[in-house]
Short mmCIF file of C-alpha atoms in Angstrom, two decimals:
data_model
loop_
_atom_site.label_atom_id
_atom_site.label_comp_id
_atom_site.label_asym_id
_atom_site.label_seq_id
_atom_site.Cartn_x
_atom_site.Cartn_y
_atom_site.Cartn_z
CA UNK X 1 50.26 -81.86 -93.50
CA UNK X 2 50.52 -82.95 -97.10
CA UNK X 3 54.02 -84.34 -96.93
CA UNK X 4 53.70 -87.86 -98.20
CA UNK X 5 57.36 -88.62 -97.78
CA UNK X 6 58.33 -87.54 -94.30
CA UNK X 7 60.36 -89.09 -91.51
CA UNK X 8 57.14 -89.63 -89.60
CA UNK X 9 55.63 -91.65 -92.47
CA UNK X 10 58.79 -93.74 -92.84
CA UNK X 11 58.87 -94.37 -89.10
CA UNK X 12 55.23 -95.45 -88.99
CA UNK X 13 55.68 -97.69 -92.03
CA UNK X 14 58.73 -99.40 -90.52
CA UNK X 15 56.94 -99.84 -87.19
CA UNK X 16 53.89 -101.34 -88.84
CA UNK X 17 55.96 -103.68 -91.00
CA UNK X 18 57.95 -104.90 -88.00
CA UNK X 19 54.86 -105.43 -85.88
CA UNK X 20 53.09 -107.26 -88.69
CA UNK X 21 55.89 -109.68 -89.47
CA UNK X 22 57.39 -110.23 -86.05
CA UNK X 23 55.95 -110.35 -82.56
CA UNK X 24 55.80 -107.15 -80.48
CA UNK X 25 58.86 -108.07 -78.41
CA UNK X 26 61.03 -108.94 -81.39
CA UNK X 27 59.82 -105.85 -83.22
CA UNK X 28 60.78 -103.72 -80.25
CA UNK X 29 64.28 -105.19 -80.11
CA UNK X 30 64.64 -104.75 -83.88
CA UNK X 31 63.59 -101.15 -83.55
CA UNK X 32 66.11 -100.50 -80.80
CA UNK X 33 68.89 -101.94 -82.95
CA UNK X 34 67.70 -99.94 -85.94
CA UNK X 35 67.68 -96.71 -83.94
CA UNK X 36 71.13 -97.42 -82.51
CA UNK X 37 72.56 -98.06 -85.97
CA UNK X 38 70.85 -94.97 -87.36
CA UNK X 39 72.35 -92.79 -84.65
CA UNK X 40 75.82 -94.17 -85.37
CA UNK X 41 75.44 -93.58 -89.12
CA UNK X 42 74.10 -90.11 -88.41
CA UNK X 43 77.11 -89.45 -86.16
CA UNK X 44 79.58 -90.48 -88.81
CA UNK X 45 77.92 -88.49 -91.58
CA UNK X 46 77.52 -85.45 -89.34
CA UNK X 47 81.17 -85.57 -88.29
CA UNK X 48 82.39 -85.80 -91.88
CA UNK X 49 80.02 -83.08 -93.02
CA UNK X 50 80.79 -80.62 -90.23
CA UNK X 51 84.56 -80.98 -90.51
CA UNK X 52 84.27 -80.39 -94.25
CA UNK X 53 81.95 -77.45 -93.66
CA UNK X 54 84.35 -75.92 -91.17
CA UNK X 55 87.24 -76.18 -93.60
CA UNK X 56 85.23 -74.67 -96.44
CA UNK X 57 83.84 -71.87 -94.25
CA UNK X 58 87.30 -70.99 -92.97
CA UNK X 59 88.59 -71.07 -96.55
CA UNK X 60 85.90 -68.66 -97.72
CA UNK X 61 86.59 -66.33 -94.79
CA UNK X 62 90.29 -66.29 -95.49
CA UNK X 63 89.83 -65.99 -99.28
CA UNK X 64 91.34 -69.34 -100.21
CA UNK X 65 89.98 -72.51 -101.77
CA UNK X 66 90.04 -75.07 -98.98
CA UNK X 67 90.10 -78.80 -99.72
CA UNK X 68 89.37 -79.32 -103.42
CA UNK X 69 91.41 -82.30 -104.59
CA UNK X 70 89.80 -85.46 -103.19
CA UNK X 71 86.48 -86.12 -104.90
CA UNK X 72 84.30 -83.50 -106.61
CA UNK X 73 85.05 -80.12 -105.01
CA UNK X 74 86.84 -81.89 -102.18
CA UNK X 75 83.74 -83.62 -100.82
CA UNK X 76 85.61 -86.81 -100.01
CA UNK X 77 88.47 -85.08 -98.17
CA UNK X 78 87.15 -85.79 -94.69
CA UNK X 79 86.39 -89.43 -95.54
CA UNK X 80 89.98 -89.81 -96.72
CA UNK X 81 91.18 -88.18 -93.49
CA UNK X 82 89.13 -90.60 -91.42
CA UNK X 83 90.56 -93.54 -93.33
CA UNK X 84 94.05 -92.20 -92.72
CA UNK X 85 93.39 -91.84 -89.00
CA UNK X 86 92.03 -95.37 -88.94
CA UNK X 87 95.30 -96.69 -90.37
CA UNK X 88 97.44 -94.88 -87.80
CA UNK X 89 98.92 -96.38 -84.69
CA UNK X 90 96.99 -95.71 -81.50
CA UNK X 91 99.67 -94.98 -78.92
CA UNK X 92 99.38 -94.96 -75.16
CA UNK X 93 102.36 -93.13 -73.68
CA UNK X 94 104.45 -94.88 -71.04
CA UNK X 95 103.73 -92.36 -68.30
CA UNK X 96 99.98 -92.41 -68.84
CA UNK X 97 97.39 -94.06 -66.65
CA UNK X 98 96.44 -96.74 -69.20
CA UNK X 99 92.93 -97.42 -67.93
CA UNK X 100 91.75 -93.82 -67.64
CA UNK X 101 93.56 -92.88 -70.85
CA UNK X 102 91.52 -95.39 -72.81
CA UNK X 103 88.30 -94.76 -70.90
CA UNK X 104 88.14 -91.04 -71.76
CA UNK X 105 87.20 -91.45 -75.47
CA UNK X 106 84.45 -93.88 -74.47
CA UNK X 107 83.02 -91.45 -71.96
CA UNK X 108 83.05 -88.47 -74.30
CA UNK X 109 81.29 -90.42 -77.04
CA UNK X 110 78.71 -91.90 -74.66
CA UNK X 111 77.89 -88.38 -73.46
CA UNK X 112 77.60 -87.10 -77.02
CA UNK X 113 75.41 -90.01 -78.07
CA UNK X 114 73.09 -89.81 -75.06
CA UNK X 115 72.25 -86.15 -75.62
CA UNK X 116 70.98 -87.10 -79.06
CA UNK X 117 68.11 -89.10 -77.49
CA UNK X 118 65.50 -86.39 -76.76
CA UNK X 119 66.22 -84.16 -79.77
CA UNK X 120 63.35 -83.97 -82.27
CA UNK X 121 64.63 -84.13 -85.82
CA UNK X 122 61.27 -83.74 -87.55
CA UNK X 123 57.56 -83.77 -86.80
CA UNK X 124 56.98 -86.74 -84.48
CA UNK X 125 60.44 -88.05 -85.24
CA UNK X 126 62.34 -88.30 -82.02
CA UNK X 127 64.11 -91.25 -80.46
CA UNK X 128 62.39 -90.70 -77.18
CA UNK X 129 60.41 -87.86 -75.68
CA UNK X 130 61.47 -87.63 -72.05
CA UNK X 131 59.32 -85.48 -69.81
CA UNK X 132 62.47 -83.87 -68.38
CA UNK X 133 64.05 -83.32 -71.84
CA UNK X 134 65.88 -80.04 -71.28
CA UNK X 135 67.12 -80.96 -67.81
CA UNK X 136 68.31 -84.29 -69.20
CA UNK X 137 70.30 -82.54 -71.94
CA UNK X 138 72.02 -80.15 -69.54
CA UNK X 139 72.85 -82.92 -67.09
CA UNK X 140 74.31 -85.30 -69.67
CA UNK X 141 76.22 -82.44 -71.30
CA UNK X 142 78.15 -81.92 -68.07
CA UNK X 143 79.51 -85.49 -68.22
CA UNK X 144 81.84 -84.43 -71.03
CA UNK X 145 83.76 -82.28 -68.51
CA UNK X 146 84.67 -85.45 -66.64
CA UNK X 147 85.90 -87.04 -69.88
CA UNK X 148 88.04 -84.01 -70.67
CA UNK X 149 89.55 -83.87 -67.18
CA UNK X 150 90.14 -87.62 -67.35
CA UNK X 151 91.93 -87.32 -70.69
CA UNK X 152 94.08 -84.44 -69.48
CA UNK X 153 94.99 -86.00 -66.14
CA UNK X 154 95.72 -89.50 -67.38
CA UNK X 155 97.99 -88.33 -70.20
CA UNK X 156 100.65 -87.29 -67.69
CA UNK X 157 101.57 -84.42 -69.93
CA UNK X 158 101.89 -80.82 -68.78
CA UNK X 159 100.14 -79.38 -71.81
CA UNK X 160 97.30 -81.85 -71.49
CA UNK X 161 96.81 -81.23 -67.79
CA UNK X 162 96.82 -77.46 -68.18
CA UNK X 163 94.41 -77.71 -71.10
CA UNK X 164 92.09 -79.95 -69.14
CA UNK X 165 92.08 -77.66 -66.11
CA UNK X 166 91.33 -74.63 -68.23
CA UNK X 167 88.64 -76.51 -70.08
CA UNK X 168 87.06 -77.75 -66.87
CA UNK X 169 86.93 -74.26 -65.35
CA UNK X 170 85.56 -72.84 -68.57
CA UNK X 171 82.85 -75.42 -69.20
CA UNK X 172 81.48 -75.46 -65.67
CA UNK X 173 81.47 -71.66 -65.52
CA UNK X 174 79.53 -71.21 -68.73
CA UNK X 175 77.13 -73.96 -67.77
CA UNK X 176 75.62 -71.56 -65.24
CA UNK X 177 74.54 -68.89 -67.69
CA UNK X 178 73.58 -71.47 -70.32
CA UNK X 179 71.36 -73.10 -67.70
CA UNK X 180 69.77 -69.80 -66.71
CA UNK X 181 69.15 -68.95 -70.38
CA UNK X 182 67.46 -72.32 -70.86
CA UNK X 183 65.33 -71.80 -67.75
CA UNK X 184 64.29 -68.40 -69.10
CA UNK X 185 62.82 -70.18 -72.11
CA UNK X 186 61.30 -72.96 -70.00
CA UNK X 187 59.40 -70.24 -68.11
CA UNK X 188 57.48 -69.51 -71.29
CA UNK X 189 56.59 -73.12 -72.03
CA UNK X 190 56.13 -74.38 -68.49
CA UNK X 191 57.37 -77.77 -69.60
CA UNK X 192 60.75 -79.45 -69.89
CA UNK X 193 59.72 -81.85 -72.61
CA UNK X 194 61.19 -81.05 -76.05
CA UNK X 195 57.93 -82.01 -77.74
CA UNK X 196 55.93 -79.56 -75.62
CA UNK X 197 58.47 -76.80 -76.15
CA UNK X 198 58.22 -77.17 -79.92
CA UNK X 199 54.43 -77.45 -79.95
CA UNK X 200 54.10 -74.29 -77.87
CA UNK X 201 55.70 -72.38 -80.76
CA UNK X 202 52.96 -73.25 -83.25
CA UNK X 203 51.84 -69.64 -83.64
CA UNK X 204 55.27 -68.04 -83.59
CA UNK X 205 58.79 -68.85 -82.46
CA UNK X 206 59.80 -67.77 -78.98
CA UNK X 207 62.48 -65.46 -80.30
CA UNK X 208 59.65 -63.36 -81.80
CA UNK X 209 57.01 -63.97 -79.14
CA UNK X 210 59.30 -63.68 -76.12
CA UNK X 211 60.15 -59.99 -76.56
CA UNK X 212 63.54 -58.67 -75.46
CA UNK X 213 64.28 -61.26 -72.71
CA UNK X 214 64.15 -64.03 -75.30
CA UNK X 215 66.65 -62.22 -77.51
CA UNK X 216 68.98 -61.58 -74.56
CA UNK X 217 68.64 -65.22 -73.53
CA UNK X 218 69.48 -66.29 -77.09
CA UNK X 219 72.63 -64.16 -77.20
CA UNK X 220 73.73 -65.46 -73.78
CA UNK X 221 72.99 -69.03 -74.79
CA UNK X 222 75.02 -68.75 -78.00
CA UNK X 223 78.02 -67.26 -76.15
CA UNK X 224 77.80 -69.96 -73.48
CA UNK X 225 77.35 -72.67 -76.12
CA UNK X 226 80.48 -71.52 -77.93
CA UNK X 227 82.40 -71.66 -74.67
CA UNK X 228 80.97 -75.01 -73.62
CA UNK X 229 81.99 -76.67 -76.86
CA UNK X 230 85.51 -75.29 -76.44
CA UNK X 231 85.47 -73.37 -79.66
CA UNK X 232 87.24 -70.15 -80.58
CA UNK X 233 87.22 -67.44 -79.31
CA UNK X 234 87.00 -69.59 -76.16
CA UNK X 235 89.24 -72.46 -77.27
CA UNK X 236 91.77 -72.00 -74.45
CA UNK X 237 91.68 -75.69 -73.72
CA UNK X 238 93.46 -76.41 -76.96
CA UNK X 239 95.12 -73.11 -77.68
CA UNK X 240 97.45 -74.44 -80.36
CA UNK X 241 100.04 -71.73 -80.01
CA UNK X 242 100.64 -72.38 -76.29
CA UNK X 243 99.38 -75.86 -75.44
CA UNK X 244 99.95 -77.90 -78.65
CA UNK X 245 96.48 -79.48 -78.61
CA UNK X 246 95.39 -79.18 -74.99
CA UNK X 247 93.77 -82.16 -73.34
CA UNK X 248 94.13 -84.46 -76.33
CA UNK X 249 97.81 -83.80 -77.01
CA UNK X 250 98.78 -87.41 -76.31
CA UNK X 251 95.97 -89.01 -78.26
CA UNK X 252 96.65 -90.33 -81.72
CA UNK X 253 94.89 -92.21 -84.47
CA UNK X 254 91.31 -93.24 -83.87
CA UNK X 255 91.18 -92.07 -80.26
CA UNK X 256 92.07 -88.57 -81.40
CA UNK X 257 89.45 -88.82 -84.14
CA UNK X 258 86.80 -89.69 -81.55
CA UNK X 259 87.59 -86.56 -79.52
CA UNK X 260 87.41 -84.56 -82.71
CA UNK X 261 84.11 -86.16 -83.67
CA UNK X 262 82.65 -85.55 -80.21
CA UNK X 263 83.54 -81.86 -80.47
CA UNK X 264 81.59 -81.49 -83.70
CA UNK X 265 78.69 -83.57 -82.42
CA UNK X 266 78.52 -81.25 -79.41
CA UNK X 267 78.46 -78.23 -81.70
CA UNK X 268 75.55 -79.79 -83.56
CA UNK X 269 73.73 -80.55 -80.32
CA UNK X 270 74.02 -77.09 -78.79
CA UNK X 271 72.84 -75.57 -82.06
CA UNK X 272 69.95 -78.04 -82.23
CA UNK X 273 68.96 -77.13 -78.66
CA UNK X 274 69.12 -73.42 -79.54
CA UNK X 275 67.00 -74.08 -82.63
CA UNK X 276 64.44 -75.95 -80.52
CA UNK X 277 64.27 -73.42 -77.68
CA UNK X 278 64.33 -70.20 -79.66
CA UNK X 279 63.41 -71.00 -83.27
CA UNK X 280 60.72 -73.61 -82.85
CA UNK X 281 62.63 -76.77 -83.84
CA UNK X 282 60.85 -78.24 -86.84
CA UNK X 283 58.03 -75.66 -86.78
CA UNK X 284 57.73 -73.87 -90.12
CA UNK X 285 57.94 -70.10 -90.34
CA UNK X 286 54.49 -68.50 -90.26
CA UNK X 287 53.42 -64.89 -90.50
CA UNK X 288 50.18 -64.04 -88.69
CA UNK X 289 47.22 -64.25 -91.06
CA UNK X 290 49.00 -64.71 -94.37
CA UNK X 291 47.22 -67.94 -95.25
CA UNK X 292 48.85 -68.40 -98.65
CA UNK X 293 52.36 -67.77 -97.37
CA UNK X 294 51.84 -70.06 -94.36
CA UNK X 295 50.56 -72.78 -96.63
CA UNK X 296 53.66 -72.64 -98.83
CA UNK X 297 55.83 -72.81 -95.72
CA UNK X 298 53.93 -75.91 -94.58
CA UNK X 299 54.96 -77.68 -97.78
CA UNK X 300 58.62 -77.58 -96.77
CA UNK X 301 59.29 -80.80 -94.80
CA UNK X 302 59.75 -80.37 -91.06
CA UNK X 303 63.17 -82.07 -91.14
CA UNK X 304 64.40 -79.42 -93.59
CA UNK X 305 63.21 -76.71 -91.22
CA UNK X 306 64.99 -78.26 -88.26
CA UNK X 307 68.25 -78.97 -90.07
CA UNK X 308 68.15 -75.60 -91.83
CA UNK X 309 67.87 -73.72 -88.55
CA UNK X 310 70.52 -75.87 -86.90
CA UNK X 311 72.99 -75.46 -89.72
CA UNK X 312 72.46 -71.69 -89.79
CA UNK X 313 73.40 -71.62 -86.11
CA UNK X 314 76.39 -73.90 -86.73
CA UNK X 315 77.51 -71.48 -89.43
CA UNK X 316 77.21 -68.68 -86.88
CA UNK X 317 79.46 -70.56 -84.45
CA UNK X 318 81.99 -71.24 -87.21
CA UNK X 319 81.83 -67.60 -88.17
CA UNK X 320 82.76 -66.69 -84.54
CA UNK X 321 85.75 -68.97 -84.74
CA UNK X 322 87.23 -67.38 -87.83
CA UNK X 323 86.57 -63.75 -86.87
CA UNK X 324 87.30 -63.30 -83.18
CA UNK X 325 90.74 -63.52 -81.55
CA UNK X 326 91.21 -65.88 -78.61
CA UNK X 327 90.59 -64.61 -75.07
CA UNK X 328 92.85 -65.02 -72.05
CA UNK X 329 91.72 -67.31 -69.24
CA UNK X 330 91.10 -64.45 -66.79
CA UNK X 331 89.19 -62.45 -69.40
CA UNK X 332 87.15 -65.54 -70.16
CA UNK X 333 86.16 -66.18 -66.56
CA UNK X 334 85.53 -62.48 -65.91
CA UNK X 335 83.16 -62.36 -68.87
CA UNK X 336 81.15 -65.21 -67.40
CA UNK X 337 81.16 -64.43 -63.70
CA UNK X 338 81.04 -60.64 -63.78
CA UNK X 339 78.87 -60.01 -66.84
CA UNK X 340 76.93 -62.97 -68.22
CA UNK X 341 75.78 -64.45 -64.90
CA UNK X 342 74.28 -61.23 -63.44
CA UNK X 343 72.79 -60.28 -66.81
CA UNK X 344 71.19 -63.68 -67.25
CA UNK X 345 69.72 -63.58 -63.73
CA UNK X 346 68.25 -60.13 -64.30
CA UNK X 347 66.95 -61.39 -67.62
CA UNK X 348 65.28 -64.31 -65.85
CA UNK X 349 63.47 -61.91 -63.53
CA UNK X 350 62.39 -59.80 -66.51
CA UNK X 351 61.00 -62.89 -68.16
CA UNK X 352 59.08 -63.89 -65.04
CA UNK X 353 57.43 -60.47 -65.02
CA UNK X 354 56.44 -60.92 -68.65
CA UNK X 355 55.04 -64.37 -67.97
CA UNK X 356 53.06 -63.23 -64.92
CA UNK X 357 51.60 -60.34 -66.90
CA UNK X 358 50.87 -62.73 -69.83
CA UNK X 359 52.54 -60.48 -72.39
CA UNK X 360 53.93 -63.25 -74.49
CA UNK X 361 50.98 -64.32 -76.64
CA UNK D 1 52.86 -90.69 -80.02
CA UNK D 2 56.57 -90.74 -80.21
CA UNK D 3 58.73 -93.62 -81.23
CA UNK D 4 58.98 -96.22 -78.57
CA UNK D 5 55.97 -95.20 -76.51
CA UNK D 6 53.54 -96.80 -78.89
CA UNK D 7 55.43 -100.05 -78.83
CA UNK D 8 56.20 -100.28 -75.17
CA UNK D 9 52.97 -98.60 -74.05
CA UNK D 10 54.79 -97.04 -71.16
CA UNK D 11 52.67 -94.97 -68.87
CA UNK D 12 54.06 -91.48 -69.32
CA UNK D 13 53.35 -90.49 -65.73
CA UNK D 14 55.06 -93.51 -64.34
CA UNK D 15 58.71 -92.59 -64.08
CA UNK D 16 60.27 -95.95 -63.32
CA UNK D 17 63.64 -97.32 -64.33
CA UNK D 18 62.21 -99.20 -67.30
CA UNK D 19 61.20 -95.88 -68.84
CA UNK D 20 64.87 -95.18 -69.32
CA UNK D 21 65.43 -98.37 -71.28
CA UNK D 22 66.08 -96.55 -74.60
CA UNK D 23 68.91 -94.65 -72.92
CA UNK D 24 70.46 -97.93 -71.79
CA UNK D 25 70.32 -99.16 -75.37
CA UNK D 26 72.02 -95.98 -76.51
CA UNK D 27 74.83 -96.47 -73.97
CA UNK D 28 75.43 -100.00 -75.24
CA UNK D 29 75.55 -98.77 -78.82
CA UNK D 30 77.91 -95.92 -77.93
CA UNK D 31 80.29 -98.33 -76.18
CA UNK D 32 80.03 -100.72 -79.12
CA UNK D 33 80.74 -97.95 -81.61
CA UNK D 34 83.84 -96.67 -79.82
CA UNK D 35 85.13 -100.19 -79.15
CA UNK D 36 84.67 -101.14 -82.80
CA UNK D 37 86.44 -98.06 -84.09
CA UNK D 38 89.38 -98.37 -81.70
CA UNK D 39 89.55 -102.14 -82.19
CA UNK D 40 89.48 -101.85 -85.97
CA UNK D 41 92.14 -99.18 -85.88
CA UNK D 42 94.33 -101.34 -83.63
CA UNK D 43 93.83 -104.25 -86.02
CA UNK D 44 94.78 -102.50 -89.27
CA UNK D 45 97.19 -99.91 -87.88
CA UNK D 46 100.93 -100.49 -87.47
CA UNK D 47 102.34 -101.58 -84.11
CA UNK D 48 105.92 -100.39 -83.92
CA UNK D 49 106.44 -99.14 -80.41
CA UNK D 50 109.78 -97.61 -79.53
CA UNK D 51 110.79 -96.04 -76.24
CA UNK D 52 111.21 -92.63 -77.90
CA UNK D 53 107.76 -92.80 -79.37
CA UNK D 54 106.16 -93.68 -76.06
CA UNK D 55 107.66 -90.71 -74.26
CA UNK D 56 105.32 -87.90 -73.27
CA UNK D 57 105.24 -85.08 -75.76
CA UNK D 58 106.89 -81.86 -74.62
CA UNK D 59 107.71 -80.10 -77.88
CA UNK D 60 110.88 -82.08 -78.47
CA UNK D 61 112.53 -81.27 -75.14
CA UNK D 62 113.21 -84.09 -72.70
CA UNK D 63 110.32 -84.01 -70.25
CA UNK D 64 111.13 -83.14 -66.65
CA UNK D 65 109.55 -85.05 -63.81
CA UNK D 66 105.93 -85.79 -63.22
CA UNK D 67 103.35 -83.66 -65.01
CA UNK D 68 100.91 -83.97 -62.12
CA UNK D 69 102.19 -80.99 -60.21
CA UNK D 70 100.11 -78.72 -57.99
CA UNK D 71 97.91 -76.44 -60.07
CA UNK D 72 96.82 -72.87 -59.44
CA UNK D 73 94.20 -72.91 -56.68
CA UNK D 74 91.96 -70.63 -58.75
CA UNK D 75 90.72 -73.50 -60.85
CA UNK D 76 89.50 -75.31 -57.75
CA UNK D 77 87.93 -72.12 -56.43
CA UNK D 78 85.97 -71.83 -59.67
CA UNK D 79 84.90 -75.45 -59.30
CA UNK D 80 83.66 -74.91 -55.75
CA UNK D 81 81.81 -71.73 -56.70
CA UNK D 82 80.25 -73.63 -59.56
CA UNK D 83 78.89 -76.27 -57.21
CA UNK D 84 77.27 -73.58 -55.04
CA UNK D 85 75.80 -71.63 -57.89
CA UNK D 86 74.72 -74.59 -59.98
CA UNK D 87 72.69 -75.97 -57.10
CA UNK D 88 70.88 -72.65 -57.00
CA UNK D 89 70.32 -72.75 -60.75
CA UNK D 90 68.91 -76.28 -60.45
CA UNK D 91 66.35 -74.93 -57.96
CA UNK D 92 64.98 -72.74 -60.73
CA UNK D 93 63.88 -75.73 -62.79
CA UNK D 94 60.88 -76.88 -60.74
CA UNK D 95 60.06 -73.24 -60.24
CA UNK D 96 60.07 -72.45 -63.95
CA UNK D 97 57.75 -75.35 -64.69
CA UNK D 98 55.16 -74.45 -62.05
CA UNK D 99 55.46 -70.73 -62.41
CA UNK D 100 52.05 -69.95 -63.88
CA UNK D 101 50.16 -71.44 -60.93
CA UNK D 102 52.16 -69.44 -58.43
CA UNK D 103 51.45 -66.00 -59.92
CA UNK D 104 52.60 -62.85 -58.14
CA UNK D 105 53.21 -64.58 -54.80
CA UNK D 106 55.63 -66.86 -56.61
CA UNK D 107 57.23 -63.90 -58.31
CA UNK D 108 58.10 -62.19 -55.02
CA UNK D 109 59.51 -65.44 -53.71
CA UNK D 110 61.76 -65.79 -56.76
CA UNK D 111 62.89 -62.17 -56.31
CA UNK D 112 63.84 -63.03 -52.74
CA UNK D 113 65.73 -66.07 -53.98
CA UNK D 114 67.62 -64.09 -56.62
CA UNK D 115 68.46 -61.43 -54.03
CA UNK D 116 69.97 -64.09 -51.76
CA UNK D 117 71.82 -65.39 -54.80
CA UNK D 118 73.15 -61.91 -55.53
CA UNK D 119 74.25 -61.32 -51.92
CA UNK D 120 76.42 -64.42 -52.18
CA UNK D 121 77.65 -63.21 -55.53
CA UNK D 122 78.60 -59.77 -54.22
CA UNK D 123 80.34 -61.44 -51.27
CA UNK D 124 82.61 -63.56 -53.49
CA UNK D 125 83.46 -60.55 -55.63
CA UNK D 126 84.31 -58.46 -52.57
CA UNK D 127 86.42 -61.33 -51.21
CA UNK D 128 88.36 -61.30 -54.48
CA UNK D 129 87.58 -64.90 -55.36
CA UNK D 130 87.31 -63.95 -59.01
CA UNK D 131 90.46 -61.81 -59.01
CA UNK D 132 92.95 -63.48 -61.32
CA UNK D 133 95.90 -61.13 -61.10
CA UNK D 134 97.47 -60.85 -57.67
#
């Protein structure tokens, strides 16, 4: 790699500097604090960026301008919105269970922040490579269901409770086929570690190498991901026309903003996981023996590859939202239980045959 | 080597509690972040609480009774089915990782497992557990 300025180089430089000037223990603590602060800054920037992106994408799809007053081309709109939300009163309704009501935003943000840990943002740039990476992501992701149910139940509001129940049923249902789709890809790598999964795609991304089962798994994973993040066409939990705002109807000010932020962080995470499993994470795009072409691709930094793939998938999910009409709850659950689950299981068997026959190289 | 491994020199094979230290740090930071944001908002935001404002929202109509009424049993049925099926999905994980060593013998075993899975699935469909309209 000829990238002189890469995240890996910066990381190594910072590590060396800290170890040189401070003792190993102090350097370790400093690094933990640095990583924590970086994740928070990344969260904030990502939230602002994705909300802005969503508004611009929806504007383009509906042939209008979108936010264009605050800052150049409206870039500062979401920052202004955040500031406004910060200055609002955070109410806790009288009927609500005060403790659980205030605990829910904490839980949803903790879940969102913990999933960030094993995701590789660039070559050798990962907070922590856990050997059970993928399993860890799917297990932490299910904590957000508890936060949503907690928010809906504690609000003591009929809309909120109905929204939370719908959301709970929806998320846990789609977790099944998302899990099976992930396992289908794990079959190819034989490892749950994110690092290993990415490195196994050195000579081609799994979506190309994995034949038809990989493509089916990708489609199933994207549908399940859209449902798990409660986004249209599966946004029954907060169907505005019938349930006001669903499980966060009673939340206001900053607490509402945190739910909103967590939703967008989750969208980023599912797209990042899809990019890692199917499109090789930070691996550059290579074509067989085209040395010159592969070399040019290697010049593009790995972080650009990862973020490029992730944002393409985020655009896809936003595109879903502004093109498809919302489903009904029974249609939604039928789609999962009667179609996606059997298809994904059959797909898993197909993939095992391919792996046993070693057709995937 | 990735991030903290080089500093901590954790043995990768040794899966003890201290290996999960970075996650603990992340939890602390997440709690700190949320607490700071909510605290800051409470500090700078207005505090004018009135009884009307603190009422539960029900589209402008006076709310009737407790919201925590019995819900449709279907949601709970879905939750119970999820528990059953998710446990089966979890069993695939160790299988998927060790699949190559098991070869064809492993393949027939997984077919058997999926068949058992499907029998349960057909049973719940026949029982009408996934029927939403009565």
